XYZ file of C-alpha atoms in Angstrom:
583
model
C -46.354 117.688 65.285
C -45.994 113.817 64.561
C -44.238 111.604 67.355
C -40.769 109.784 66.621
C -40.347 106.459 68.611
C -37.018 107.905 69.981
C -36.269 103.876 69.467
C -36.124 104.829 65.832
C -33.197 107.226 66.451
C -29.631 105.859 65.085
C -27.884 107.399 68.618
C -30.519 105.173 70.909
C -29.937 102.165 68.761
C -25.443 102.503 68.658
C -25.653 103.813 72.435
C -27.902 100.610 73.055
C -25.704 98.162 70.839
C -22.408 99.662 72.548
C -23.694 99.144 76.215
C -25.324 95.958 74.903
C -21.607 94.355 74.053
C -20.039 94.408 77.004
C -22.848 92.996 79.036
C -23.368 90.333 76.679
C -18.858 89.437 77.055
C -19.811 89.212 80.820
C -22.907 87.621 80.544
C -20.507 84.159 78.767
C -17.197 84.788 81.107
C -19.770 84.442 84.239
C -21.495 81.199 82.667
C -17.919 79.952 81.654
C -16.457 80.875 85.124
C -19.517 79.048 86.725
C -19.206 75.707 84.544
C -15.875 75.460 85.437
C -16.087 75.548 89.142
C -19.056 73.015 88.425
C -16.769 70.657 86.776
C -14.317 70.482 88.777
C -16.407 69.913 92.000
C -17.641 67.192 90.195
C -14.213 65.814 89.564
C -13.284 66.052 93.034
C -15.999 63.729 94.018
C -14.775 61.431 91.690
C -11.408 61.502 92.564
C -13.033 60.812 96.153
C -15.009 57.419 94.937
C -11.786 56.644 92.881
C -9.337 56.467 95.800
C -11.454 54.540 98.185
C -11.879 51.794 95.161
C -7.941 51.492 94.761
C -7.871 51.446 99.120
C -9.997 48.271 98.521
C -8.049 46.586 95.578
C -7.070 42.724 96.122
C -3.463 41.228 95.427
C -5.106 39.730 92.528
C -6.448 43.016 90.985
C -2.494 44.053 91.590
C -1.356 41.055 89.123
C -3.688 41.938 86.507
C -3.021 44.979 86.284
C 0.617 44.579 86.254
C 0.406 41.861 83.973
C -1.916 44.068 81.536
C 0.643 46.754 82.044
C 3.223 44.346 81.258
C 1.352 43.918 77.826
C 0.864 47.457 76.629
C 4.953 47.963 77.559
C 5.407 45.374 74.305
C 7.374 46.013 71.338
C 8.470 44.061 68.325
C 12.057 43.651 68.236
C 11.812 43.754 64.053
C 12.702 40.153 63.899
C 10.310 38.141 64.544
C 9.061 37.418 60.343
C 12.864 37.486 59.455
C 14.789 35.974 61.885
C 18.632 37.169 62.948
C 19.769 36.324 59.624
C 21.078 39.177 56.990
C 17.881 39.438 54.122
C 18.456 38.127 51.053
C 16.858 40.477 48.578
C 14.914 37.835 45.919
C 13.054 40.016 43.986
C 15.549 43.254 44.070
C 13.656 45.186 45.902
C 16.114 46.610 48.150
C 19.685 46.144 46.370
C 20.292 48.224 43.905
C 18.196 50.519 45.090
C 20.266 54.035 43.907
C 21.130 52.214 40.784
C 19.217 53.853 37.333
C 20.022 51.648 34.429
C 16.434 52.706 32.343
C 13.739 55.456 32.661
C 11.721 53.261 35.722
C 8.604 54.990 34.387
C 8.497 53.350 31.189
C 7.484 49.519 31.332
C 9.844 47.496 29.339
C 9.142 45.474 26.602
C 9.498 41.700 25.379
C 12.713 41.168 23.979
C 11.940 39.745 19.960
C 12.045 35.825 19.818
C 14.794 34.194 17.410
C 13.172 33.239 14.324
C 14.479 29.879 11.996
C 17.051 30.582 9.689
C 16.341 33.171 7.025
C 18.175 32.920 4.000
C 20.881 36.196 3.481
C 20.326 36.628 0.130
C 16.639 36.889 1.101
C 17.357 39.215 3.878
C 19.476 41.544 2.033
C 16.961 41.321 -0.613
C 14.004 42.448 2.625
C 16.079 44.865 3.783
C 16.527 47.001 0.738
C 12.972 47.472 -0.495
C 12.207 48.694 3.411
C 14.950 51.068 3.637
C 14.374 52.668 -0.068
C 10.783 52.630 1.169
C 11.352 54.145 4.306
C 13.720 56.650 2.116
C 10.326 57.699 0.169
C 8.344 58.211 3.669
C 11.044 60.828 4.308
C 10.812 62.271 1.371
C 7.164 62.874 0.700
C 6.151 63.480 3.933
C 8.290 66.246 4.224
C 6.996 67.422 1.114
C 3.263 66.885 2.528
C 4.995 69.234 5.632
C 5.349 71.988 3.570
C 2.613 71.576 1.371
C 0.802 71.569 5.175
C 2.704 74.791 5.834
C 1.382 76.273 2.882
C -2.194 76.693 3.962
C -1.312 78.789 6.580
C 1.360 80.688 5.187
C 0.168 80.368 1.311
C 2.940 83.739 0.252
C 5.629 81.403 2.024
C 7.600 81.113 -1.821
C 7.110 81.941 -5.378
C 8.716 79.434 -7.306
C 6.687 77.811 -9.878
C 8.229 73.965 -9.462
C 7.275 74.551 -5.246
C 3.630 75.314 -5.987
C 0.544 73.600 -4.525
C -0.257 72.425 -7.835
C 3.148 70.375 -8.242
C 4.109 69.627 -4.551
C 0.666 67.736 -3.625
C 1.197 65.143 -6.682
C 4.589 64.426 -5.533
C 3.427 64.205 -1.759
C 0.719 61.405 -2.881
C 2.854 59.398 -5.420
C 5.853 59.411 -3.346
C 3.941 58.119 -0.171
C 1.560 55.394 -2.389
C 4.505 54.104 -4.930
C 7.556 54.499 -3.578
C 6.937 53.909 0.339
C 3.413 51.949 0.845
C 3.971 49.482 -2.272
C 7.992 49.051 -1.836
C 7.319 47.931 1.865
C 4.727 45.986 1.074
C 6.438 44.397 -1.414
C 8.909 43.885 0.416
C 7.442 41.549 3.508
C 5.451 39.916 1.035
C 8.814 38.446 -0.368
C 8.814 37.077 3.318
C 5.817 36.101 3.821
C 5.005 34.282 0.511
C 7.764 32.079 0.756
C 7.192 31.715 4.825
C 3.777 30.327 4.490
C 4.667 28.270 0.821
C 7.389 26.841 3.181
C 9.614 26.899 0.496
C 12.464 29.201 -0.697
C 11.645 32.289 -3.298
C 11.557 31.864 -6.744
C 14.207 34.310 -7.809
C 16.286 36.833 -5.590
C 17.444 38.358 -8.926
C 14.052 39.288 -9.726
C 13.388 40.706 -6.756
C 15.798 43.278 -7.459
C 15.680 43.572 -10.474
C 11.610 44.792 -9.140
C 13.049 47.085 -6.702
C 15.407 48.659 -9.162
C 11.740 49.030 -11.473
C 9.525 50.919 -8.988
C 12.159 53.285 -7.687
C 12.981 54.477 -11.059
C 9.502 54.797 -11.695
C 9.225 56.695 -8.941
C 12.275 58.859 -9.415
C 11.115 59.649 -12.620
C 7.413 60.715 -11.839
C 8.976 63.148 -9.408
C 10.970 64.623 -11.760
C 8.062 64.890 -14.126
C 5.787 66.383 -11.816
C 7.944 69.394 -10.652
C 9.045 69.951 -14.127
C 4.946 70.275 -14.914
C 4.478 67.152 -17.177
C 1.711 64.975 -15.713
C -0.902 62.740 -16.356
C -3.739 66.303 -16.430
C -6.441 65.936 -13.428
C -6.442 62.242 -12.498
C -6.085 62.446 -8.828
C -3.578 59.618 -8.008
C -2.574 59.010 -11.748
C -0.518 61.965 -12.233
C 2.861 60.340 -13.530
C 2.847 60.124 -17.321
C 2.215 56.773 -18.638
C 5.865 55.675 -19.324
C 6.712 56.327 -15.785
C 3.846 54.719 -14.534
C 4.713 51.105 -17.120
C 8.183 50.948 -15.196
C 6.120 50.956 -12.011
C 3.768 48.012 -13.638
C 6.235 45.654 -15.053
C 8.250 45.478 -11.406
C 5.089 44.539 -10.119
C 4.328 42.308 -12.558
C 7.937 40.168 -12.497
C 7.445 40.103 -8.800
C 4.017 38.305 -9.232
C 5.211 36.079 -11.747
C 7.960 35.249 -8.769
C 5.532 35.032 -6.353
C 3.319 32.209 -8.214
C 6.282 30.494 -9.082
C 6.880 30.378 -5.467
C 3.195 29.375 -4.216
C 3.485 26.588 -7.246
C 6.071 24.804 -5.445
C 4.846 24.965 -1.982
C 5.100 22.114 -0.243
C 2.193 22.712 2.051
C -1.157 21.599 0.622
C -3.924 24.481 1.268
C -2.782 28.149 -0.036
C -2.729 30.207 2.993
C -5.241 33.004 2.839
C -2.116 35.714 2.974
C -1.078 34.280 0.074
C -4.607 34.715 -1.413
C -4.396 38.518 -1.027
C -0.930 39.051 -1.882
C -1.300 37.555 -4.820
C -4.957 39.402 -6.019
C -3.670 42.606 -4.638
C -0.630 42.504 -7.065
C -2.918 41.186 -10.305
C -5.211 43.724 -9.682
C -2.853 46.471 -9.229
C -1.732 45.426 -13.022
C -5.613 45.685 -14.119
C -6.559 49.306 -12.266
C -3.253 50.626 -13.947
C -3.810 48.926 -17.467
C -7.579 50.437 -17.421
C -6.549 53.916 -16.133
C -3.955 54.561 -18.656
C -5.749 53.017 -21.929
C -6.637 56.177 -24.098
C -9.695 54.695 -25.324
C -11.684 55.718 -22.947
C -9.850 58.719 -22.177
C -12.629 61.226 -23.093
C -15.371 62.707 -21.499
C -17.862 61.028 -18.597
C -15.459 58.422 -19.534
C -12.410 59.538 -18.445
C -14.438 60.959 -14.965
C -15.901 57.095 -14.596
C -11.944 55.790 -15.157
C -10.926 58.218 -12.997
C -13.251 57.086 -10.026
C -12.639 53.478 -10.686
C -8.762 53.890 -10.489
C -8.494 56.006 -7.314
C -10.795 54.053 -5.171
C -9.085 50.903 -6.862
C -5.180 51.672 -5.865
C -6.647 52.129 -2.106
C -8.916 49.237 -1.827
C -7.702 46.580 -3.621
C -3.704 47.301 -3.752
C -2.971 48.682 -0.371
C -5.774 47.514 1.897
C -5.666 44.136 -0.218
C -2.120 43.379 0.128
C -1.938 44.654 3.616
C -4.239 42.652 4.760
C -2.834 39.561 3.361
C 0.474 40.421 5.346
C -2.068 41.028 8.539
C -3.116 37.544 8.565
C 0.342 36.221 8.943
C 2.103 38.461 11.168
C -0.585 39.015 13.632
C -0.739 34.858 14.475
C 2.643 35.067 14.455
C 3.111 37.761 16.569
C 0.191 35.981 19.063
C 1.713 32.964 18.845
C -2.052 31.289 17.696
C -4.057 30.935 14.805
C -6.236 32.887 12.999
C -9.305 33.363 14.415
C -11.911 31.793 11.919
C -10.266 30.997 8.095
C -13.458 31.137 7.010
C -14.120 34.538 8.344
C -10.815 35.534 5.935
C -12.282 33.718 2.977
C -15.523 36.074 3.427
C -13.755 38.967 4.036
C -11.652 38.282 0.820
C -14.523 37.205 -1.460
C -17.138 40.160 -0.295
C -14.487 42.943 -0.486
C -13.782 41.438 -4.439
C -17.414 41.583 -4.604
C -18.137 44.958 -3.256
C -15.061 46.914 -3.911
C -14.801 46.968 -7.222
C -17.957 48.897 -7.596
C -17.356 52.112 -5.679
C -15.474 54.092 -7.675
C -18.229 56.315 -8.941
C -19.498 57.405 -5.397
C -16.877 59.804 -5.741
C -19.145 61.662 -8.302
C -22.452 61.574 -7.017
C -24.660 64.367 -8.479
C -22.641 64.376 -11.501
C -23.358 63.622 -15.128
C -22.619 60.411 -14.504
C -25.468 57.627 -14.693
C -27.855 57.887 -11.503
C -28.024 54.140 -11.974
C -24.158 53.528 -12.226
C -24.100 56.593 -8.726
C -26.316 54.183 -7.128
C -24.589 50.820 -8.018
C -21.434 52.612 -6.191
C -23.415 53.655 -3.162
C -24.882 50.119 -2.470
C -21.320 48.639 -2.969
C -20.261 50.979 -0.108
C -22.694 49.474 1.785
C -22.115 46.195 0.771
C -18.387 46.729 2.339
C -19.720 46.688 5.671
C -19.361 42.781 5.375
C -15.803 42.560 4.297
C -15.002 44.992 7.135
C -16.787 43.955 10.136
C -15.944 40.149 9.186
C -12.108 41.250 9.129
C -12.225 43.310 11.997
C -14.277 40.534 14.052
C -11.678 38.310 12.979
C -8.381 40.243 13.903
C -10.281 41.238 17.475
C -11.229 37.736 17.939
C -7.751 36.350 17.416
C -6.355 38.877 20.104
C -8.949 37.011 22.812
C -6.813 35.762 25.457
C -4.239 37.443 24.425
C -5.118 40.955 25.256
C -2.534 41.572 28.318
C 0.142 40.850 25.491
C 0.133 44.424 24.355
C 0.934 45.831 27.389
C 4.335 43.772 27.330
C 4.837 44.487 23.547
C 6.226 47.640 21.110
C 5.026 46.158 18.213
C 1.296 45.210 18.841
C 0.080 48.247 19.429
C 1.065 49.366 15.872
C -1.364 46.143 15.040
C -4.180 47.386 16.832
C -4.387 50.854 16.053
C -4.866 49.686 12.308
C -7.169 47.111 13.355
C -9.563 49.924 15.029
C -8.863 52.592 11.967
C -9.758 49.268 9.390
C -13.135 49.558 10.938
C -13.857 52.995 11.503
C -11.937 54.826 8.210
C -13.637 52.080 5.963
C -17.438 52.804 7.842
C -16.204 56.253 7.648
C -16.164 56.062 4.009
C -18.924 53.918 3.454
C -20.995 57.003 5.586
C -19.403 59.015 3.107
C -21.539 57.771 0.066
C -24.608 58.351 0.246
C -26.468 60.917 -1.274
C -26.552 63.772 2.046
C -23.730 63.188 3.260
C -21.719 63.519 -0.145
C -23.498 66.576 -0.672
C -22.121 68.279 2.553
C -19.138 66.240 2.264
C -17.641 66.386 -0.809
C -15.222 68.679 -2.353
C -14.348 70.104 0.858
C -11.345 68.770 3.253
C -13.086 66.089 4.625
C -12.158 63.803 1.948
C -8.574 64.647 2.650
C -9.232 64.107 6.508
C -10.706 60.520 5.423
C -8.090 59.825 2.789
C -5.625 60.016 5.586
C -7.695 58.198 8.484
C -7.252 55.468 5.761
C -4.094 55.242 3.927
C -2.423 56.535 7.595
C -4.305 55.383 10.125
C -4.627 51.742 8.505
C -1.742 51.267 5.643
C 1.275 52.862 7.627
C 0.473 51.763 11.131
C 0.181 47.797 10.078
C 3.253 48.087 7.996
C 5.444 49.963 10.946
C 4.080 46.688 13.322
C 5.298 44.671 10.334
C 8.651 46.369 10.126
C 9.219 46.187 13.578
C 8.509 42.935 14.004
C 10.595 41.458 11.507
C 13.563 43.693 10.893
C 15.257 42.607 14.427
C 14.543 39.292 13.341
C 16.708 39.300 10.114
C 19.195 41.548 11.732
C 19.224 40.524 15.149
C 19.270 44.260 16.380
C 16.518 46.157 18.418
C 15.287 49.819 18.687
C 14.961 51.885 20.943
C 11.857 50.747 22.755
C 11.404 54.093 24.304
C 11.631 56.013 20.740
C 9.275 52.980 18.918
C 7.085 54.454 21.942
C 7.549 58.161 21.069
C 6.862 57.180 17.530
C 3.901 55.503 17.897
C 2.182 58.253 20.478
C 3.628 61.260 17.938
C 2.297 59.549 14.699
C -1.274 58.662 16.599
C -1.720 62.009 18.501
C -0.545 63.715 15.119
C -2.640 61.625 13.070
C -5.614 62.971 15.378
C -4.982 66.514 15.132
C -4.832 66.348 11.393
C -7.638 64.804 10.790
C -10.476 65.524 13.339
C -10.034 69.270 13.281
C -10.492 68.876 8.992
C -13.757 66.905 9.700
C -15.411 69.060 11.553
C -14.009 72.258 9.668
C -14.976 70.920 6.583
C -18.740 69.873 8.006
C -19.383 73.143 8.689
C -18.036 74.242 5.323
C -19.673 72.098 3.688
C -23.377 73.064 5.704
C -22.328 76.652 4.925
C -21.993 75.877 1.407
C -25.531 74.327 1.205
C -27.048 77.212 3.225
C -25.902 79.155 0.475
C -26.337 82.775 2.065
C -22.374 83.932 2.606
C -19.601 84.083 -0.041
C -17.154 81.318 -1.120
C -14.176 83.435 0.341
C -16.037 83.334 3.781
C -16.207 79.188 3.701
C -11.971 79.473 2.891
C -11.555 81.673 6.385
C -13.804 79.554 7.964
C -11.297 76.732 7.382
C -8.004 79.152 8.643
C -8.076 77.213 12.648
C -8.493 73.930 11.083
C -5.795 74.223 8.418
C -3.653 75.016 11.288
C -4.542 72.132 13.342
C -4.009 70.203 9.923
C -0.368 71.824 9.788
C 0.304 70.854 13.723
C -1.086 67.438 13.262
C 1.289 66.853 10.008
C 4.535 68.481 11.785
C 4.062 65.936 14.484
C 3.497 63.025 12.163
C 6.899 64.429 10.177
C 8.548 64.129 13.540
C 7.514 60.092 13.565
C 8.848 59.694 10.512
C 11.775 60.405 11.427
C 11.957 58.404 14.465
C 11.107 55.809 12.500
C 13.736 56.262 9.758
C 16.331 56.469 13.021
C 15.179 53.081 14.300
C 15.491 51.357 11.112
C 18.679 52.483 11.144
C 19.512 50.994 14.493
C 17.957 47.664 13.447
C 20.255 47.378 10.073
C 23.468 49.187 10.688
C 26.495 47.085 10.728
C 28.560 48.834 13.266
C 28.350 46.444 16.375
C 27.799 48.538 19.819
C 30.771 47.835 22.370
C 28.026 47.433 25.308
C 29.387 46.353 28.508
C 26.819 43.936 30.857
C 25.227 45.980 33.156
C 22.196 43.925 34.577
C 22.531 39.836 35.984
C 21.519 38.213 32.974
C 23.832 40.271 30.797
C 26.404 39.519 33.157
C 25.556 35.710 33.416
C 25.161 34.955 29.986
C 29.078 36.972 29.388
C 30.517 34.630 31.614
C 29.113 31.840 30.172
C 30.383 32.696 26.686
C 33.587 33.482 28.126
C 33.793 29.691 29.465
C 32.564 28.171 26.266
C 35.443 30.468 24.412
C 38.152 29.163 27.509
C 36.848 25.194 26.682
C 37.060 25.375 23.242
C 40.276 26.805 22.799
């Protein structure tokens, strides 16, 4: 019979564990109880040696101690740094407290400076190519918002003039014709004139321009729903008639233009002048070339095609743009340029280079491998024109950088500055040979195409608008909805486009894999076309802040505002005393 260690048993070890407990309780009341008594014996002996050392204190011990008493009994009286006068509140921190005149939590911004006299004629002249341009951004951005819509709800109509194939054309021609070249246009008829310090040519031909290119632009819309187009030239889809009417009001306004610069009365052409002017002859050229039918056949028509898309971005928009960059941002600095020979580089080198990318749109194609690889190292090539410009813009805001924090129009400035430099790299990455083979045909182009013409084109021409408008009208914005436009174009412009980059990568990897079905690379793209749809609904949104604020800054109504802060009330007073003296 085997033994149990009665130790082992689960009734010895609880009956152990409960007689254990209370033993243990006891065991730390006695040694608490005991440390107690122990303390405070030991405090009575102190108390002992304490007493017999205050029996023996001296009348001088007494003193200090009262006088050291006397000291800890000491309070300010809240006086002292002020004196007994009443406080006189300098920097209003204290009056006015409960008084809410602005949002506090928005910093406000510098107040635009009065500019010399502008010329009415001129200003009317300003003012109506930016508000039939800013008419266009309405409309074909909202027609690029439901073209958006319709990649996520494709079933959404069935009308044959509201169809992907119609809608896109007019989305792209209304944005590059009717808003990008009417507002540019439009401050180059300042700016020319500014920097020729002389007057403009002809203010009838400046309308008679305006008139020109919104017709054209009327018309191509009409065309395009109705069906009749220009067949697959991306960019060139008006019919050639429409597209003439868009040419000669270009043309006019150059010949106006050199007539100006001919009588300047300064002696060096400034370099704005130099791009203005090259943008607007080379406009002519890229539309004369893409429309000629004798080429219109073929590889030919494809190399045409390249030459004219890449063309109208580079060496129209970015060209002309640019020119207007390098007066307004001095301007707006209130220093020169940078380096002028840094422009002059940047001008000559993106001539050079430019011109020869068209074809790295068609890389892999029938087209010559020699004429594919021309393009390619003209897209590197660009990374001179680009990195000079940039360098130069960046360079002219040294010193200058806590301006932006005080301004609503510079940040417009540098957001295009940093998209120059990373859409144009961007598309330089584009062209080569691996990356066009992942990259192409899906929506990455699109993503780029809008990192560009968005990110670059519309931001510098909003700065632009803003920055001259209240100076020919003398009326402001909203600074707090310039802010919400800016932040819902950016964050929009974001949305759209990174989501579509790296959709479209992984489209474009799938495609190359090559093991899953086309159908499967179009519901890989579902997420992404939404974030493209989100993206574009918030960039709508900042269009039409935008169109509000124009408003503002041209309306004719004046604002009954009574003076609310010091100054306003100051500077009332003192008009009402010049008004009492003269009269």
């Amino acid at each position: 019979m085997e033994t149990k260690n009665i130790f082992s048993e689960s009734g010895i070890i609880i009956t152990l564990l409960l007689i254990a407990i209370p033993v243990i309780v006891a065991s730390i009341l006695l040694i608490i109880k005991a440390y107690a008594l122990l303390k405070n014996y030991l405090n009575k002996k102190e108390l002992e040696k304490f007493n017999e050392y205050v029996k023996k204190l001296s009348p001088e011990d007494v003193q200090k101690l009262e006088l050291r008493k006397k000291e800890l009994d000491y309070t300010l009286s809240d006086h002292e740094l002020s004196g007994e006068e009443i406080p006189n509140d300098n920097k209003g921190l204290i009056s006015n407290v409960n008084e809410v005149t602005t949002l506090r939590f928005i910093e406000q911004k510098k107040k635009s400076q009065p500019r010399p006299y502008i010329a009415p004629d001129l200003t009317k002249l300003i003012l109506w190519y930016l508000g039939c341009a800013t008419f266009w951004l309405l409309f074909g951005t909202t027609v690029g918002e439901y073209v958006g819509i319709k990649f996520i709800a494709p079933d959404v109509d069935h009308f044959s003039w509201l169809s992907f194939g119609r809608l896109r054309p007019v989305h792209t021609n209304a944005v590059f014709w009717g808003w990008a070249s009417l507002a540019m246009v439009g401050l180059a008829y300042y700016v020319v004139p500014r920097v020729s310090n002389v007057s403009i040519a002809s203010i009838k031909t400046g309308y008679q321009s305006l008139v020109l290119i919104n017709v054209s632009v009327i018309l191509g819309t009409i065309c395009l729903m109705a069906g009749i187009n220009n067949g697959g030239g991306e960019y060139r889809e008006y019919i050639w008639p429409v597209m003439a009417l868009f040419g000669i009001g270009v043309f006019i306004s150059l010949l106006n233009f050199l007539k100006t610069v001919a009588r300047r009365t300064t002696k060096e052409i400034y370099v704005s002048n130099w791009y203005i002017l090259s943008a607007m002859m080379y406009v002519l050229v890229i539309a004369i070339v893409a429309y000629w039918p004798s080429w219109q056949n073929g590889l030919g028509e494809t190399i045409v095609q390249g030459y004219y898309m890449h063309q109208g971005v580079g060496m129209w928009f970015m060209l002309l743009t640019l020119g207007l960059m390098y007066y307004f941002l001095p301007q707006q600095l209130n220093k020169p340029i940078y380096s002028y020979s840094l422009g002059i580089l940047a001008f000559w080198t993106q001539i050079l280079f430019y011109t020869l990318i068209g074809t790295h749109h068609f890389i892999f194609s029938a087209i010559p491998w020699w004429l594919q690889t021309i393009a390619i190292v003209g897209s590197a090539g660009m990374i001179i024109p680009v990195v000079a410009g940039t360098t130069n813009f960046l360079m002219t805001f040294k010193g200058s950088w806590h301006k932006i924090s005080g301004s609503y129009t510079l940040p417009f400035y540098l957001i295009g500055i940093i998209f120059y430099f990373t859409g144009s790299l961007q598309g330089t990455a584009e062209a080569f040979r691996f990356t066009n083979l992942v990259w192409h045909f899906t929506d990455f182009t699109v993503a780029h195409s809008h990192l560009t013409m968005y990110g670059i084109i519309c931001f510098m021409l909003w700065g632009f608008i803003y920055t001259l408008v209240p100076r020919l009208t003398g009326k402001e914005p909203s600074q707090i909805l310039v802010g919400a436009h800016f932040w819902l174009a950016l964050i929009g412009l974001l949305f759209y486009t990174f989501p579509l980059m790296y959709g479209s990568t992984l489209k474009g990897l799938m495609w190359i894999e090559g093991t899953k079905s086309f159908i499967e690379s179009v519901e890989l793209m579902a997420p992404y076309w939404l974030w493209r749809a989100i993206g574009g609904s918030l960039m709508w949104l900042s269009h039409i802040l935008f169109a509000y604020n124009f408003y503002i800054m041209v309306r004719k109504r004046e604002e009954k505002k009574i003076p609310k802060s010091p100054i306003e009330i100051l500077k009332a007073k003192q008009e009402l005393d010049i008004q009492v003296q003269t009269n």
